Amino acid sequence: MTPGRTIARMDTETGLFDPELLDDDPDEAAADEAGSDGDGAAFRASVRHILEEIGEDPSREGLEKTPARVQRMYRELTRGYHVDPDRLINHALFDVAYSEMVVVRGIEFYSLCEHHLLPFYGTAAVAYIPDGRVIGLSKIPRIVEMFARRLQVQERMTAQIAEFLMDRLHPQGVGVVMEATHLCTVMRGVGKQGTVMTTSHVLGIFRSNDKTRAEFLSHLQRPTSSV
Ligand SMILES: [Zn+2]
């Protein structure tokens, strides 16, 4: 298989990624239960309190079930805290004599900024050069998801994804680029609407070798539709 074909196939498969994939993990669901405050009564009381503080009436019809909905939503949006990384990549590392760059682009993610608890969302591109070992293709979007479903800052999340792959896969190098729109900026009119923030983190040969980094960046410039 030529490197070009590999990359093309990966772009295609990434497009099939279902962001809800993680929800099917029974181990994660169990951990999720254990991690919450019993039946969540304290959480719901806190939401009711916030509603009162902003001048609302938590007992009016439209808001009656809001605390319970918000509780379920935050549990879902912060699931990443309860994912076991070992189980996530379990049985997905393969010894393969392949040493060309592997690039997965267009990975959609949705996260919450830890400063305002508002969403930021966009796409990630993850690349690595194997050193005798590759990771199952479907695992890379799951790794992104594990770190996105937490309270985050984009810079740290980008580094966490790169360092996780470096640590578990021991490749020659890793590169991660994330582009995101932050609602805390857009909604408050701090930035121009549509402002996109880009962060990158490169490790190993992606950091030390200009040619490798340039190859990675050139992959990112190809239009996704050209596959
Ligand atoms: Zn923010």
Short mmCIF file of N, CA, C and O and ligand atoms in Angstrom, two decimals, residues 113 115-116 184, ligand 1:
data_model
loop_
_atom_site.label_atom_id
_atom_site.label_comp_id
_atom_site.label_asym_id
_atom_site.label_seq_id
_atom_site.Cartn_x
_atom_site.Cartn_y
_atom_site.Cartn_z
N CYS A 113 -15.12 25.40 27.28
CA CYS A 113 -14.00 26.19 27.80
C CYS A 113 -14.13 26.27 29.31
O CYS A 113 -15.21 26.46 29.85
N HIS A 115 -13.05 28.44 31.30
CA HIS A 115 -13.20 29.78 31.89
C HIS A 115 -14.65 30.23 31.95
O HIS A 115 -15.01 31.00 32.82
N HIS A 116 -15.46 29.78 31.00
CA HIS A 116 -16.85 30.25 30.94
C HIS A 116 -17.87 29.12 30.87
O HIS A 116 -19.07 29.39 30.85
N CYS A 184 -17.57 31.70 23.84
CA CYS A 184 -17.37 32.76 24.85
C CYS A 184 -16.81 34.01 24.21
O CYS A 184 -17.00 35.12 24.73
ZN ZN B 1 -14.12 30.93 27.50
#
